[in-house]
XYZ file of C-alpha atoms in Angstrom:
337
model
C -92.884 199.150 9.629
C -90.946 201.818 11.561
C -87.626 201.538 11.159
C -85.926 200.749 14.618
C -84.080 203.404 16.650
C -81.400 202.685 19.477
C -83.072 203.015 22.744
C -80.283 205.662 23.665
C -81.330 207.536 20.275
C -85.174 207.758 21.969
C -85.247 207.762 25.522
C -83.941 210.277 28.028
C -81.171 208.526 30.235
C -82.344 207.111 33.285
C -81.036 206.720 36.728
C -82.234 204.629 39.887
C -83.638 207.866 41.068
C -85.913 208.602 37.969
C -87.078 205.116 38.077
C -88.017 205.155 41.796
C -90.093 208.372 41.241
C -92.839 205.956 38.915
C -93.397 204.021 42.001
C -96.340 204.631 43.664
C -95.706 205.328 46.698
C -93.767 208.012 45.224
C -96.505 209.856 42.799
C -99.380 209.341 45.156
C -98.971 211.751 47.844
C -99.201 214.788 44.918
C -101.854 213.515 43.553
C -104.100 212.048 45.809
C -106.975 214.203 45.323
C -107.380 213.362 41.533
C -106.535 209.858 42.157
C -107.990 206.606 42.899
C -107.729 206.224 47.155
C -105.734 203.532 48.082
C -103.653 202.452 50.735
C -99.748 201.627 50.627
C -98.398 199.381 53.007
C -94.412 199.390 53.346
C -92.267 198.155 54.596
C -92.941 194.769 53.719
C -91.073 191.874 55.588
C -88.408 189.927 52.970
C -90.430 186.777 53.548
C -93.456 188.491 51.337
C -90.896 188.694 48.230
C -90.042 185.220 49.173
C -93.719 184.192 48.876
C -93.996 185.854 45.718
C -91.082 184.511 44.373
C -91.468 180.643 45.653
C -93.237 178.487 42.973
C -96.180 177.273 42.538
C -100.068 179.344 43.282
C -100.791 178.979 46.500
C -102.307 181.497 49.923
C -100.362 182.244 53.001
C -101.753 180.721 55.597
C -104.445 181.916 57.922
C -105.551 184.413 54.663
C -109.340 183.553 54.136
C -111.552 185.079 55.577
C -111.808 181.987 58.374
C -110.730 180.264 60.927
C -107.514 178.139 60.550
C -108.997 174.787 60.958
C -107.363 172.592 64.435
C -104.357 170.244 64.061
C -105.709 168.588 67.695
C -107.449 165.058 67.476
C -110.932 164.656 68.711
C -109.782 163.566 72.309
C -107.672 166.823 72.832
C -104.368 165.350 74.156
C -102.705 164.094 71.013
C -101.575 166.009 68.144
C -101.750 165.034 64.300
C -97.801 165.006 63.413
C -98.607 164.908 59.940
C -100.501 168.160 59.407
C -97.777 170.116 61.211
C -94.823 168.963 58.660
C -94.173 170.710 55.911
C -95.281 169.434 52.238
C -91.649 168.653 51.518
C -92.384 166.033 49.397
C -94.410 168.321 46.822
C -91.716 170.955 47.497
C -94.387 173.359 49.319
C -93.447 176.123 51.277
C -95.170 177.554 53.986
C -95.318 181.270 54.301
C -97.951 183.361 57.016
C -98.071 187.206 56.931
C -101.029 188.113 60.137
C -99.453 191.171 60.336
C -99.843 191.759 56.840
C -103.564 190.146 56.619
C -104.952 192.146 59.175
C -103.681 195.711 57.576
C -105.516 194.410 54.130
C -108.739 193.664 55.998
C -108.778 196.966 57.217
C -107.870 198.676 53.421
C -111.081 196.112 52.759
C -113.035 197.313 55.516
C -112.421 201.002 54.581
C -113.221 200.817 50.550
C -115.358 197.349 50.314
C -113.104 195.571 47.911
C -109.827 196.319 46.862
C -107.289 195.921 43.934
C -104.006 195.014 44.260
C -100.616 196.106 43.230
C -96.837 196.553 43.993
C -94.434 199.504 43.367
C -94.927 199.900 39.845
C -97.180 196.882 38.114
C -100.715 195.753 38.937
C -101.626 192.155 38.066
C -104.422 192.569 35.209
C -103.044 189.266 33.319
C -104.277 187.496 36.892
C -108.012 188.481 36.059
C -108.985 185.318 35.087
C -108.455 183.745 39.058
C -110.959 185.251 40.365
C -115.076 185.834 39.094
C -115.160 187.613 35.479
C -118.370 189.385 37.035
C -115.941 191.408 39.085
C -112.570 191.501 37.971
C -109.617 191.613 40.447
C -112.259 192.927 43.033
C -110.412 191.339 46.535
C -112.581 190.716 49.314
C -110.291 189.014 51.475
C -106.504 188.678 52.007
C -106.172 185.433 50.015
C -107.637 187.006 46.704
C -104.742 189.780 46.986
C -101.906 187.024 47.632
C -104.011 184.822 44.495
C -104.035 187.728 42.216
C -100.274 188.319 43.155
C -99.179 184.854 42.495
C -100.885 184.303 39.726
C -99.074 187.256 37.821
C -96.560 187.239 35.422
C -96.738 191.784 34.916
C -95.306 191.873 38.781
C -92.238 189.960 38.096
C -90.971 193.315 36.656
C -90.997 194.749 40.469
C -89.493 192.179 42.203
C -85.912 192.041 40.809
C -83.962 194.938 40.964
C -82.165 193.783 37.465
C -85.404 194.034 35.868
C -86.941 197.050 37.295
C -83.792 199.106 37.048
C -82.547 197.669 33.313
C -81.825 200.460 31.565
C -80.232 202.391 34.286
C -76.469 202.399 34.185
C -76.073 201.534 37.603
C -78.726 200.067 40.983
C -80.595 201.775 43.521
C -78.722 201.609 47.360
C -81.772 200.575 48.145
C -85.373 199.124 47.086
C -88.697 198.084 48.834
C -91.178 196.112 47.942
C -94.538 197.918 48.582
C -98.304 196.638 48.591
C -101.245 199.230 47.103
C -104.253 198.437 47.838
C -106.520 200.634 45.690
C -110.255 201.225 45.903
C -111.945 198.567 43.606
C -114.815 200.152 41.200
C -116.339 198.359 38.153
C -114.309 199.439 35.414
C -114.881 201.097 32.112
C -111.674 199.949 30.071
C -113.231 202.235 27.326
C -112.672 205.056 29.036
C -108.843 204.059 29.933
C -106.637 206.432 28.468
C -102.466 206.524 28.141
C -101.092 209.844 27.808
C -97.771 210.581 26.775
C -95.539 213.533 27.250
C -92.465 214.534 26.105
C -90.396 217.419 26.744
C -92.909 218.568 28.998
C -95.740 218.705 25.520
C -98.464 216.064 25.707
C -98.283 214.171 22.551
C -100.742 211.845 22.180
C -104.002 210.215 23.795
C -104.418 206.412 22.719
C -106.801 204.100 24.291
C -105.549 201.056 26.750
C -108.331 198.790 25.157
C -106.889 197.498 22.082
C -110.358 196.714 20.778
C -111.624 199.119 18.348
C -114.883 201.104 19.530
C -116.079 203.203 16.414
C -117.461 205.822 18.619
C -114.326 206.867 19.451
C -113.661 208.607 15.999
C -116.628 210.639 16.190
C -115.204 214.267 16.657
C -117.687 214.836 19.069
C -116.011 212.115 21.325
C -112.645 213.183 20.691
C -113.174 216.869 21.572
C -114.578 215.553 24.658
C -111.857 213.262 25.472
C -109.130 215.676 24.625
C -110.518 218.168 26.328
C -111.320 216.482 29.732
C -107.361 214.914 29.693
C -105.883 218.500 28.441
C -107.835 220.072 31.440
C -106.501 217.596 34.145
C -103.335 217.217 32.562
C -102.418 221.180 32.512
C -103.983 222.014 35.697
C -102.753 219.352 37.853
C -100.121 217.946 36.371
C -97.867 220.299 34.110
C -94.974 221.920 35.756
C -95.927 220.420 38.838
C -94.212 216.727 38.417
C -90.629 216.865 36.364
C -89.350 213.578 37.434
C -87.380 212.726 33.791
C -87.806 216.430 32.506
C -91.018 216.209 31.339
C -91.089 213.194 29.669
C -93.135 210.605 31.444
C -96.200 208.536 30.481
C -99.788 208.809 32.738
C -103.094 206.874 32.693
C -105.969 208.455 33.532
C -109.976 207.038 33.365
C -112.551 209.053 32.719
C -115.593 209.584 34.125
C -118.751 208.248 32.742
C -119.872 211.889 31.621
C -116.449 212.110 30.410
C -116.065 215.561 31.816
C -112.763 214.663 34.641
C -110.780 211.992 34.833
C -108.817 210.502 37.827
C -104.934 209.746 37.245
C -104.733 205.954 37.653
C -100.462 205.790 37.119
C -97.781 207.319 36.000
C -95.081 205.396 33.689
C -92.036 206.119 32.421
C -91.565 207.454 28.896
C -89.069 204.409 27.907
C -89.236 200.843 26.129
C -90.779 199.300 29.337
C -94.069 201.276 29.312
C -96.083 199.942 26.525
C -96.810 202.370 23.418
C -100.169 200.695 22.653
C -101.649 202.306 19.457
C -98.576 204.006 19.299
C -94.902 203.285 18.147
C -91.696 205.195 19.838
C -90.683 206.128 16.925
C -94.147 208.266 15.928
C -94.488 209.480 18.927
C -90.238 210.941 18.299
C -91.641 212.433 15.437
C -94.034 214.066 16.653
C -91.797 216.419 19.362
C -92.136 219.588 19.022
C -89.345 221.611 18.471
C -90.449 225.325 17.554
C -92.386 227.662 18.707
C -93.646 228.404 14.912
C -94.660 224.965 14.954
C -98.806 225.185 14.057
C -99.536 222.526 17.142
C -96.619 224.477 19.184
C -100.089 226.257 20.846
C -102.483 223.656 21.639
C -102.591 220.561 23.877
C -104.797 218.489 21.595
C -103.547 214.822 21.698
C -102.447 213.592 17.960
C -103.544 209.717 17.923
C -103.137 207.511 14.895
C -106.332 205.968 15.109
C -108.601 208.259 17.546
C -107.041 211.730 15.963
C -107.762 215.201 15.824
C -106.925 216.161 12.113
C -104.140 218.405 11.448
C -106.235 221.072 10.112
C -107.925 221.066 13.790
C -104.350 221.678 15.098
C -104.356 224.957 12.683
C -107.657 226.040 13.601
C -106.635 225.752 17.467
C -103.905 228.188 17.196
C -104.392 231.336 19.376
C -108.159 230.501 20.177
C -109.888 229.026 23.160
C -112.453 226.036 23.453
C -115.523 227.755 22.447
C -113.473 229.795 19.514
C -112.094 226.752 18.318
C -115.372 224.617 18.409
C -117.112 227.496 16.213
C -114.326 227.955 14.047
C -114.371 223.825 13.386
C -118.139 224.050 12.948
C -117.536 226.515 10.058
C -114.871 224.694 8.333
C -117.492 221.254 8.588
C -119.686 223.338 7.335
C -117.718 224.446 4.314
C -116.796 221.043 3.288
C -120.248 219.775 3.551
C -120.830 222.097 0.665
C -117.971 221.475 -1.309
């Protein structure tokens, strides 16, 4: 087991302002084009982080996707007392956002269904409250608020202590925001987390934990590598500094595995997961010369879906179709050995 290294000893030093350029709102704009199109709505009234807040899983009223059932009696004079007092027995609180509703039906009305998520954190632990056919695919204004209240991952966005905990001091000020991205049937096998450091990507691993033994065939990797590299140095290098160039993004492929669409970016810190990875590997693996035989390529090193470090030397000073004929004659040569 890695031996553990002070945060301070890892991470570049953050401040409010290097935080608040992960949050979507923030990112999006750039990178629309390669992204996923989504709608963010902000500001968002201080009732909404109430809601979240309040306990108990429950939808705002007037949220589904019909018509808020009468409190009048049958003769039309007399009103029901009851159903217009609030559940204070059970502790209930009662929260409407129309406003709110009607800007997510629209999002809805635009992409078909939509998945939800705040500043920074999307609520994939909530998957299991709505249909497994379709996960976190929102068709109405209640399934965002259910999806929302459901989730532990967006507790990170809603207090400032959290989201800004290893900053030294606190933002002047913070908004909540609501995403509303395009919902597609998802692939996790082709989720990837990149991470770069010191403006040099690192390392691809997968955001599936489970192990898919395709993904070791070199074939596969080349692929993968390649598509990310592409999208990565084209669109991204040089062109987004927010922590200089150290930051974390997540990209999914397409099903030809040719492009790939930038789903977030993270920071590079002890709050964005490592997955496959440790922080301490991936601090090993910076590079810190220009001698250094991987100082030339962008191939990804991954513990488990790696290109070996004899591909790294081949790489050096040679394009894609160099390298790929230069790897096909060192196969080759094995095969006979």
């Amino acid at each position: 087991m890695p031996t553990a290294i002070h945060p301070q000893a890892v991470f570049p030093p953050f401040t409010p302002d290097s935080i608040l350029a992960f949050q979507f709102s923030s990112w999006y704009p750039r990178f629309k084009r390669i992204s996923i199109k989504s709608t963010i709505i902000r500001p968002l009234e201080d009732s909404f982080r109430e809601y979240l807040n309040s306990d108990g899983v429950f939808v705002p009223e007037g949220s589904e996707n019909c018509p808020s059932e009468s409190t009048l009696s049958d003769n039309g004079d007399e009103t029901d007392d009851s159903a217009s007092e609030p559940d204070s027995e059970y502790g209930i609180e009662h929260f409407a956002f129309p406003d709110l509703d009607d800007k997510i039906r629209q999002a809805i009305s635009e992409y078909g269904a939509v998945f939800p998520k705040l500043n920074f954190s999307s609520p994939r632990d909530a998957a299991w409250v709505l249909p497994m056919s379709s996960p976190l695919r929102c068709t109405s204004p209640a399934d965002v608020y259910l999806l929302l209240k459901s989730s532990d991952f967006i507790s990170h966005d809603l207090d400032p202590e959290t989201t800004f905990q290893y900053c030294e001091e606190r933002p002047q000020a913070y908004e909540l925001e609501l995403v509303l991205r395009k919902w597609y049937p998802v692939d996790r096998v082709r989720e990837f987390r990149c991470f770069v450091r010191q403006e040099t990507l690192l390392g691809i691993s997968q955001r599936d934990p489970n192990y898919y033994p395709f993904l070791n065939e070199r074939d596969m990797e080349r692929r993968i590598t390649e598509a990310i590299s592409q999208v990565w140095e084209g669109n991204v290098k040089g062109n987004w500094e927010p922590t200089r160039g150290n930051y974390t993004f997540d990209v999914l492929l397409t099903r030809d595995l040719k492009r790939c669409h930038i789903v977030d970016f993270n920071p590079y810190g002890p709050n964005t997961d490592p997955l496959l990875f440790t922080y301490d590997e991936l601090l090993a693996l910076v590079i810190d010369s220009p001698a250094h035989p991987a100082a030339a390529s962008n191939v990804p090193i991954h513990q488990h879906n790696m290109v070996p470090f004899e591909a790294l030397s081949l790489s050096s000073g040679r394009n894609i179709e160099e390298f790929a004929e230069a790897w096909k004659d060192e196969i080759r040569a094995s095969t006979k050995d």
